[in-house]
PDB file of C-alpha atoms in Angstrom:
ATOM      1  CA  MET A   1      -5.190   6.446   0.585  1.00 41.00           C
ATOM      2  CA  SER A   2      -7.458   6.677  -2.396  1.00 48.00           C
ATOM      3  CA  LYS A   3     -11.041   5.629  -2.438  1.00 49.00           C
ATOM      4  CA  TRP A   4     -10.558   3.539  -5.383  1.00 45.00           C
ATOM      5  CA  ILE A   5      -7.819   0.968  -3.379  1.00 49.00           C
ATOM      6  CA  GLU A   6     -10.216   0.919  -0.685  1.00 48.00           C
ATOM      7  CA  ASN A   7     -13.107  -0.024  -3.282  1.00 49.00           C
ATOM      8  CA  ARG A   8     -10.427  -2.631  -5.020  1.00 46.00           C
ATOM      9  CA  ALA A   9      -9.511  -3.902  -1.335  1.00 48.00           C
ATOM     10  CA  ALA A  10     -12.833  -5.153  -0.534  1.00 43.00           C
ATOM     11  CA  LYS A  11     -13.672  -6.669  -4.334  1.00 39.00           C
ATOM     12  CA  PHE A  12     -10.457  -8.330  -3.785  1.00 39.00           C
ATOM     13  CA  THR A  13     -11.935  -9.844  -0.135  1.00 40.00           C
ATOM     14  CA  ILE A  14     -15.635 -10.743  -1.684  1.00 33.00           C
ATOM     15  CA  THR A  15     -14.336 -12.421  -4.526  1.00 33.00           C
ATOM     16  CA  THR A  16     -11.739 -14.322  -2.764  1.00 34.00           C
ATOM     17  CA  ARG A  17     -12.864 -15.102   0.336  1.00 32.00           C
ATOM     18  CA  SER A  18     -16.863 -15.563   0.107  1.00 24.00           C
ATOM     19  CA  GLY A  19     -16.838 -11.795   1.937  1.00 27.00           C
ATOM     20  CA  ILE A  20     -17.418 -11.440   5.424  1.00 29.00           C
ATOM     21  CA  PRO A  21     -20.355 -13.170   7.050  1.00 27.00           C
ATOM     22  CA  SER A  22     -22.294 -11.738   9.380  1.00 28.00           C
ATOM     23  CA  THR A  23     -21.169 -15.032  11.790  1.00 29.00           C
ATOM     24  CA  PRO A  24     -18.110 -15.705  10.727  1.00 29.00           C
ATOM     25  CA  SER A  25     -16.580 -18.925  11.979  1.00 31.00           C
ATOM     26  CA  ARG A  26     -13.100 -19.209  12.949  1.00 30.00           C
ATOM     27  CA  ASN A  27     -11.384 -20.641   9.354  1.00 30.00           C
ATOM     28  CA  VAL A  28     -12.796 -18.036   7.773  1.00 30.00           C
ATOM     29  CA  PHE A  29     -10.461 -15.331   6.200  1.00 31.00           C
ATOM     30  CA  LYS A  30     -11.905 -12.022   7.513  1.00 38.00           C
ATOM     31  CA  THR A  31     -11.003  -8.207   7.292  1.00 40.00           C
ATOM     32  CA  ILE A  32     -11.985  -5.135   6.819  1.00 41.00           C
ATOM     33  CA  ALA A  33     -10.977  -1.716   5.456  1.00 39.00           C
ATOM     34  CA  TYR A  34     -11.319   0.435   8.616  1.00 40.00           C
ATOM     35  CA  GLU A  35     -12.522   3.857   6.862  1.00 42.00           C
ATOM     36  CA  VAL A  36     -12.812   6.696   9.160  1.00 37.00           C
ATOM     37  CA  ALA A  37     -16.443   8.022   8.154  1.00 39.00           C
ATOM     38  CA  ALA A  38     -17.982   4.334   9.093  1.00 48.00           C
ATOM     39  CA  ALA A  39     -16.150   3.592  11.693  1.00 50.00           C
ATOM     40  CA  ASP A  40     -19.275   5.013  14.241  1.00 53.00           C
ATOM     41  CA  LYS A  41     -21.180   2.075  12.012  1.00 60.00           C
ATOM     42  CA  LEU A  42     -19.912  -0.565  13.433  1.00 62.00           C
ATOM     43  CA  SER A  43     -19.996  -2.015  17.401  1.00 71.00           C
ATOM     44  CA  TYR A  44     -17.275  -2.808  19.492  1.00 72.00           C
ATOM     45  CA  ASP A  45     -18.691  -6.414  19.023  1.00 76.00           C
ATOM     46  CA  ASP A  46     -18.622  -6.478  15.141  1.00 72.00           C
ATOM     47  CA  TRP A  47     -14.757  -4.984  15.851  1.00 73.00           C
ATOM     48  CA  GLN A  48     -14.588  -8.644  17.937  1.00 76.00           C
ATOM     49  CA  GLU A  49     -15.321 -11.020  14.977  1.00 76.00           C
ATOM     50  CA  VAL A  50     -12.437  -9.532  12.879  1.00 78.00           C
ATOM     51  CA  ASP A  51      -9.700 -11.027  12.900  1.00 83.00           C
ATOM     52  CA  TYR A  52      -7.321  -8.063  11.794  1.00 86.00           C
ATOM     53  CA  ILE A  53      -7.650  -4.353  10.541  1.00 85.00           C
ATOM     54  CA  VAL A  54      -6.686  -2.149   7.505  1.00 86.00           C
ATOM     55  CA  VAL A  55      -6.064   1.017   8.297  1.00 84.00           C
ATOM     56  CA  SER A  56      -6.226   2.936   4.550  1.00 77.00           C
ATOM     57  CA  VAL A  57      -5.996   6.748   6.601  1.00 60.00           C
ATOM     58  CA  PRO A  58      -8.184   9.359   4.396  1.00 54.00           C
ATOM     59  CA  PHE A  59      -5.826  12.419   4.662  1.00 54.00           C
ATOM     60  CA  SER A  60      -6.440  15.117   2.039  1.00 50.00           C
ATOM     61  CA  GLY A  61      -3.761  18.091   0.682  1.00 51.00           C
ATOM     62  CA  ARG A  62      -6.433  20.192   1.220  1.00 55.00           C
ATOM     63  CA  ASN A  63      -6.533  19.848   5.149  1.00 58.00           C
ATOM     64  CA  THR A  64      -3.908  21.262   7.282  1.00 64.00           C
ATOM     65  CA  LEU A  65      -1.526  19.254   9.053  1.00 68.00           C
ATOM     66  CA  GLU A  66      -3.308  20.058  12.030  1.00 74.00           C
ATOM     67  CA  VAL A  67      -6.662  18.123  10.690  1.00 72.00           C
ATOM     68  CA  ASN A  68      -4.554  15.343   9.198  1.00 70.00           C
ATOM     69  CA  MET A  69      -2.996  15.078  12.418  1.00 77.00           C
ATOM     70  CA  ASP A  70      -6.218  15.022  14.355  1.00 80.00           C
ATOM     71  CA  LEU A  71      -8.092  12.134  12.215  1.00 79.00           C
ATOM     72  CA  ALA A  72      -4.661  10.071  12.760  1.00 81.00           C
ATOM     73  CA  ILE A  73      -4.913  10.430  16.599  1.00 85.00           C
ATOM     74  CA  ASN A  74      -9.107   9.879  16.597  1.00 84.00           C
ATOM     75  CA  ILE A  75      -8.183   5.967  14.953  1.00 83.00           C
ATOM     76  CA  VAL A  76      -5.102   5.053  17.011  1.00 87.00           C
ATOM     77  CA  GLU A  77      -7.298   6.003  19.752  1.00 87.00           C
ATOM     78  CA  ASN A  78     -10.460   4.306  18.086  1.00 83.00           C
ATOM     79  CA  LEU A  79      -8.108   1.104  17.429  1.00 85.00           C
ATOM     80  CA  ILE A  80      -5.878   0.722  20.903  1.00 88.00           C
ATOM     81  CA  PRO A  81      -8.981  -0.721  22.946  1.00 87.00           C
ATOM     82  CA  LEU A  82     -10.131  -3.479  20.207  1.00 85.00           C
ATOM     83  CA  ASN A  83      -6.686  -4.400  20.467  1.00 88.00           C
ATOM     84  CA  LYS A  84      -6.509  -5.943  17.095  1.00 87.00           C
ATOM     85  CA  PRO A  85      -3.268  -6.583  14.795  1.00 91.00           C
ATOM     86  CA  THR A  86      -3.288  -3.693  12.262  1.00 91.00           C
ATOM     87  CA  ILE A  87      -1.871  -3.261   8.872  1.00 91.00           C
ATOM     88  CA  VAL A  88      -1.256   0.610   7.742  1.00 90.00           C
ATOM     89  CA  LEU A  89      -1.143   2.115   4.125  1.00 89.00           C
ATOM     90  CA  THR A  90       0.829   4.776   3.927  1.00 88.00           C
ATOM     91  CA  SER A  91       3.259   5.783   0.752  1.00 88.00           C
ATOM     92  CA  THR A  92       6.597   5.713   0.307  1.00 92.00           C
ATOM     93  CA  GLY A  93       6.340   9.367  -0.481  1.00 87.00           C
ATOM     94  CA  VAL A  94       7.542   9.107   3.062  1.00 88.00           C
ATOM     95  CA  TYR A  95      11.490   9.257   1.077  1.00 91.00           C
ATOM     96  CA  SER A  96      13.048  12.049  -0.258  1.00 89.00           C
ATOM     97  CA  SER A  97      12.441  13.125  -3.888  1.00 88.00           C
ATOM     98  CA  ALA A  98      16.404  13.209  -4.884  1.00 91.00           C
ATOM     99  CA  ALA A  99      18.114  10.819  -6.552  1.00 92.00           C
ATOM    100  CA  GLY A 100      18.915   7.652  -5.126  1.00 94.00           C
ATOM    101  CA  THR A 101      17.400   3.939  -3.588  1.00 95.00           C
ATOM    102  CA  TYR A 102      15.753   3.731  -0.441  1.00 96.00           C
ATOM    103  CA  SER A 103      15.488   1.130   1.993  1.00 97.00           C
ATOM    104  CA  GLU A 104      12.904   0.607   4.691  1.00 96.00           C
ATOM    105  CA  GLU A 105      16.199   2.211   6.798  1.00 93.00           C
ATOM    106  CA  SER A 106      16.886   5.016   4.737  1.00 92.00           C
ATOM    107  CA  ALA A 107      16.646   8.642   6.234  1.00 84.00           C
ATOM    108  CA  LEU A 108      12.515   9.889   5.803  1.00 78.00           C
ATOM    109  CA  LEU A 109      12.318  13.275   4.678  1.00 73.00           C
ATOM    110  CA  ASN A 110       8.225  13.274   4.836  1.00 74.00           C
ATOM    111  CA  PRO A 111       7.887  14.575   8.758  1.00 71.00           C
ATOM    112  CA  PRO A 112       4.383  15.027   8.845  1.00 76.00           C
ATOM    113  CA  LEU A 113       3.678  11.329   7.144  1.00 80.00           C
ATOM    114  CA  LYS A 114       6.470   9.964   9.282  1.00 82.00           C
ATOM    115  CA  ILE A 115       4.658  11.386  12.510  1.00 82.00           C
ATOM    116  CA  VAL A 116       1.663   9.522  11.430  1.00 84.00           C
ATOM    117  CA  GLU A 117       4.081   5.983  11.341  1.00 88.00           C
ATOM    118  CA  ASP A 118       5.000   6.765  15.073  1.00 89.00           C
ATOM    119  CA  LEU A 119       1.406   7.259  15.967  1.00 89.00           C
ATOM    120  CA  PHE A 120       0.136   4.093  14.350  1.00 91.00           C
ATOM    121  CA  ASN A 121       3.590   2.325  16.219  1.00 91.00           C
ATOM    122  CA  LYS A 122       1.962   3.046  19.039  1.00 89.00           C
ATOM    123  CA  LEU A 123      -0.807   0.179  18.542  1.00 92.00           C
ATOM    124  CA  HIS A 124       0.570  -3.535  19.735  1.00 89.00           C
ATOM    125  CA  LYS A 125       0.929  -5.394  16.752  1.00 94.00           C
ATOM    126  CA  VAL A 126       1.023  -3.428  13.806  1.00 95.00           C
ATOM    127  CA  THR A 127       2.871  -3.681  10.545  1.00 96.00           C
ATOM    128  CA  ILE A 128       3.104  -0.353   7.833  1.00 95.00           C
ATOM    129  CA  LEU A 129       3.145  -1.097   4.109  1.00 95.00           C
ATOM    130  CA  ARG A 130       4.285   1.935   1.511  1.00 94.00           C
ATOM    131  CA  LEU A 131       2.771   1.689  -1.431  1.00 94.00           C
ATOM    132  CA  ALA A 132       4.799   2.946  -4.802  1.00 95.00           C
ATOM    133  CA  GLY A 133       2.289   4.402  -7.510  1.00 92.00           C
ATOM    134  CA  LEU A 134      -0.955   2.256  -7.599  1.00 91.00           C
ATOM    135  CA  MET A 135      -1.500   1.057 -10.933  1.00 92.00           C
ATOM    136  CA  GLY A 136      -3.576  -2.314 -12.438  1.00 88.00           C
ATOM    137  CA  ALA A 137      -6.967  -2.092 -14.496  1.00 84.00           C
ATOM    138  CA  GLU A 138      -7.898   1.675 -15.641  1.00 82.00           C
ATOM    139  CA  ARG A 139      -4.809   2.682 -13.730  1.00 84.00           C
ATOM    140  CA  TYR A 140      -1.740   3.195 -16.146  1.00 80.00           C
ATOM    141  CA  LEU A 141       0.168   5.506 -16.598  1.00 86.00           C
ATOM    142  CA  SER A 142       0.042   7.068 -20.412  1.00 80.00           C
ATOM    143  CA  ARG A 143      -3.952   7.872 -19.386  1.00 82.00           C
ATOM    144  CA  TYR A 144      -2.041  10.984 -17.287  1.00 81.00           C
ATOM    145  CA  ILE A 145       1.150  11.556 -19.264  1.00 80.00           C
ATOM    146  CA  ASN A 146       1.919  11.214 -23.226  1.00 73.00           C
ATOM    147  CA  LYS A 147       5.244  11.819 -23.080  1.00 73.00           C
ATOM    148  CA  GLY A 148       7.859   9.841 -21.187  1.00 71.00           C
ATOM    149  CA  ASP A 149      11.832  10.693 -19.841  1.00 83.00           C
ATOM    150  CA  GLN A 150      14.349   8.417 -18.614  1.00 86.00           C
ATOM    151  CA  GLU A 151      13.249   8.867 -15.138  1.00 91.00           C
ATOM    152  CA  VAL A 152      12.363   5.027 -13.539  1.00 93.00           C
ATOM    153  CA  VAL A 153       9.248   4.318 -12.331  1.00 95.00           C
ATOM    154  CA  ASN A 154       8.084   3.463  -8.613  1.00 96.00           C
ATOM    155  CA  HIS A 155       5.051   1.489  -9.277  1.00 96.00           C
ATOM    156  CA  ILE A 156       3.378  -1.649  -7.979  1.00 96.00           C
ATOM    157  CA  HIS A 157       0.264  -2.972  -9.040  1.00 95.00           C
ATOM    158  CA  TYR A 158      -3.015  -3.265  -6.693  1.00 92.00           C
ATOM    159  CA  GLU A 159      -3.384  -7.176  -6.553  1.00 93.00           C
ATOM    160  CA  ASP A 160       0.358  -7.163  -4.967  1.00 95.00           C
ATOM    161  CA  VAL A 161      -0.690  -4.691  -2.452  1.00 93.00           C
ATOM    162  CA  HIS A 162      -3.946  -6.735  -2.007  1.00 91.00           C
ATOM    163  CA  GLN A 163      -1.619  -9.969  -1.736  1.00 94.00           C
ATOM    164  CA  VAL A 164       0.901  -8.355   0.606  1.00 96.00           C
ATOM    165  CA  ILE A 165      -1.509  -7.857   3.246  1.00 93.00           C
ATOM    166  CA  GLU A 166      -2.554 -11.681   3.087  1.00 91.00           C
ATOM    167  CA  TRP A 167       0.631 -12.493   3.455  1.00 95.00           C
ATOM    168  CA  VAL A 168       1.728 -10.189   6.182  1.00 96.00           C
ATOM    169  CA  TYR A 169      -1.399 -11.670   7.877  1.00 93.00           C
ATOM    170  CA  ALA A 170      -0.686 -15.735   6.824  1.00 93.00           C
ATOM    171  CA  GLU A 171       2.918 -14.852   7.714  1.00 96.00           C
ATOM    172  CA  ASN A 172       2.472 -13.255  11.051  1.00 96.00           C
ATOM    173  CA  LYS A 173       4.616 -10.382  10.009  1.00 97.00           C
ATOM    174  CA  TRP A 174       3.672  -8.464  13.017  1.00 97.00           C
ATOM    175  CA  ASN A 175       6.035  -4.637  13.960  1.00 96.00           C
ATOM    176  CA  GLU A 176       7.714  -4.340  10.956  1.00 97.00           C
ATOM    177  CA  THR A 177       7.935  -1.685   7.739  1.00 96.00           C
ATOM    178  CA  TYR A 178       7.648  -2.932   3.736  1.00 98.00           C
ATOM    179  CA  ASN A 179       7.824  -0.718   0.967  1.00 97.00           C
ATOM    180  CA  VAL A 180       5.811  -1.917  -1.665  1.00 97.00           C
ATOM    181  CA  VAL A 181       7.103  -1.809  -4.592  1.00 98.00           C
ATOM    182  CA  ALA A 182       7.261  -3.836  -7.865  1.00 98.00           C
ATOM    183  CA  PRO A 183      10.965  -4.884  -8.318  1.00 98.00           C
ATOM    184  CA  LEU A 184      11.750  -3.770 -11.652  1.00 96.00           C
ATOM    185  CA  HIS A 185      11.978  -0.009 -13.047  1.00 96.00           C
ATOM    186  CA  PRO A 186      11.789   0.401 -16.295  1.00 94.00           C
ATOM    187  CA  THR A 187      11.347   3.818 -17.746  1.00 93.00           C
ATOM    188  CA  LYS A 188       8.412   6.427 -18.213  1.00 91.00           C
ATOM    189  CA  HIS A 189       9.547   6.717 -21.848  1.00 90.00           C
ATOM    190  CA  GLN A 190       9.770   2.743 -22.017  1.00 91.00           C
ATOM    191  CA  LEU A 191       6.209   2.313 -20.054  1.00 91.00           C
ATOM    192  CA  ILE A 192       4.239   4.895 -22.171  1.00 89.00           C
ATOM    193  CA  SER A 193       5.675   3.788 -25.465  1.00 89.00           C
ATOM    194  CA  TYR A 194       4.765  -0.094 -24.474  1.00 88.00           C
ATOM    195  CA  GLU A 195       1.218   1.289 -23.025  1.00 87.00           C
ATOM    196  CA  MET A 196       0.069   3.553 -26.407  1.00 87.00           C
ATOM    197  CA  GLU A 197       2.205   1.816 -29.233  1.00 86.00           C
ATOM    198  CA  GLY A 198       3.044  -1.287 -27.783  1.00 87.00           C
ATOM    199  CA  ILE A 199       6.795  -1.297 -28.669  1.00 86.00           C
ATOM    200  CA  LEU A 200       9.307  -2.877 -25.963  1.00 85.00           C
ATOM    201  CA  VAL A 201      12.931   0.359 -26.725  1.00 86.00           C
ATOM    202  CA  GLU A 202      16.329   0.083 -25.247  1.00 84.00           C
ATOM    203  CA  ASP A 203      16.460   2.423 -22.702  1.00 80.00           C
ATOM    204  CA  GLU A 204      19.029   3.551 -20.729  1.00 79.00           C
ATOM    205  CA  PRO A 205      17.224   5.229 -17.502  1.00 79.00           C
ATOM    206  CA  LEU A 206      18.750   8.652 -16.009  1.00 76.00           C
ATOM    207  CA  GLN A 207      22.493   8.386 -14.086  1.00 80.00           C
ATOM    208  CA  ASP A 208      20.831   9.985 -11.266  1.00 85.00           C
ATOM    209  CA  HIS A 209      17.411   8.879 -10.248  1.00 89.00           C
ATOM    210  CA  ARG A 210      15.269   7.850  -7.293  1.00 94.00           C
ATOM    211  CA  THR A 211      14.370   4.111  -6.702  1.00 96.00           C
ATOM    212  CA  ILE A 212      12.877   2.534  -3.726  1.00 97.00           C
ATOM    213  CA  SER A 213      13.769  -0.591  -3.179  1.00 98.00           C
ATOM    214  CA  SER A 214      11.383  -4.219  -2.377  1.00 97.00           C
ATOM    215  CA  LYS A 215      14.189  -6.259  -1.323  1.00 98.00           C
ATOM    216  CA  LYS A 216      13.252  -6.463   2.170  1.00 98.00           C
ATOM    217  CA  LEU A 217       9.657  -8.425   1.182  1.00 98.00           C
ATOM    218  CA  GLU A 218      11.409 -10.675  -1.849  1.00 98.00           C
ATOM    219  CA  LYS A 219      14.387 -11.207   1.321  1.00 98.00           C
ATOM    220  CA  GLU A 220      11.626 -12.715   3.495  1.00 98.00           C
ATOM    221  CA  GLY A 221       9.392 -15.050   1.302  1.00 97.00           C
ATOM    222  CA  TYR A 222       7.421 -12.544  -0.676  1.00 98.00           C
ATOM    223  CA  ILE A 223       6.456 -13.679  -4.046  1.00 97.00           C
ATOM    224  CA  PHE A 224       5.440 -10.861  -6.281  1.00 98.00           C
ATOM    225  CA  LYS A 225       2.361 -11.915  -8.766  1.00 97.00           C
ATOM    226  CA  HIS A 226       2.965  -8.818 -11.073  1.00 97.00           C
ATOM    227  CA  SER A 227       7.015  -7.860 -10.791  1.00 97.00           C
ATOM    228  CA  ASN A 228       7.720  -5.746 -14.139  1.00 96.00           C
ATOM    229  CA  PRO A 229       5.019  -2.139 -14.202  1.00 95.00           C
ATOM    230  CA  LEU A 230       5.730  -2.747 -17.732  1.00 93.00           C
ATOM    231  CA  TYR A 231       2.723  -5.333 -18.621  1.00 93.00           C
ATOM    232  CA  PHE A 232       0.964  -4.264 -15.367  1.00 93.00           C
ATOM    233  CA  LYS A 233      -3.305  -4.898 -16.930  1.00 87.00           C
TER     234      LYS A 233
END
């Protein structure tokens, strides 16, 4: 997971919950974004002051599968003795890139990412959040491409990522897997036209398109702050 979402999560925690006090009280929300490079700076006692842990695994496409697996194994081995509830941020890239609608029960065609999820599922209390394309703030589609087609987008606003994390903890949604994706799926053409020209265009998506479903989250009571990628800010 990118540094971008980790930094956003840290800012969100500080601004919404007064940060992580050095001597936390029981009624103060506490969370730490677990990062391999920073993990050794925290003592066992530090970790015991945390209510739960958010794991954003810094996998790199430049690394071999073996290197990435070693990273995941190292994190899991360090988390097991802490015995803390854990939220793991992975990706909807675990699903096939072929056309279709993909729910949490769909077949997974990215074996390396699935293996990583299975490793974290060894923890006693863990929930997997599969994130769609992260957008919001300075991240918007027209910054990366300037011509859209009729393929639909599967995006999520970073503020909803933060809120889903809080929701999992507050509602005790452990040992679950959720797709974290906005429920509406405009086409790339619609999105880029709106972002660049402020024009809402009528568009029909490709007959065969790939959609990641958010129905499980919605059915279990999560209410999206940003449901339509057209209006992400």
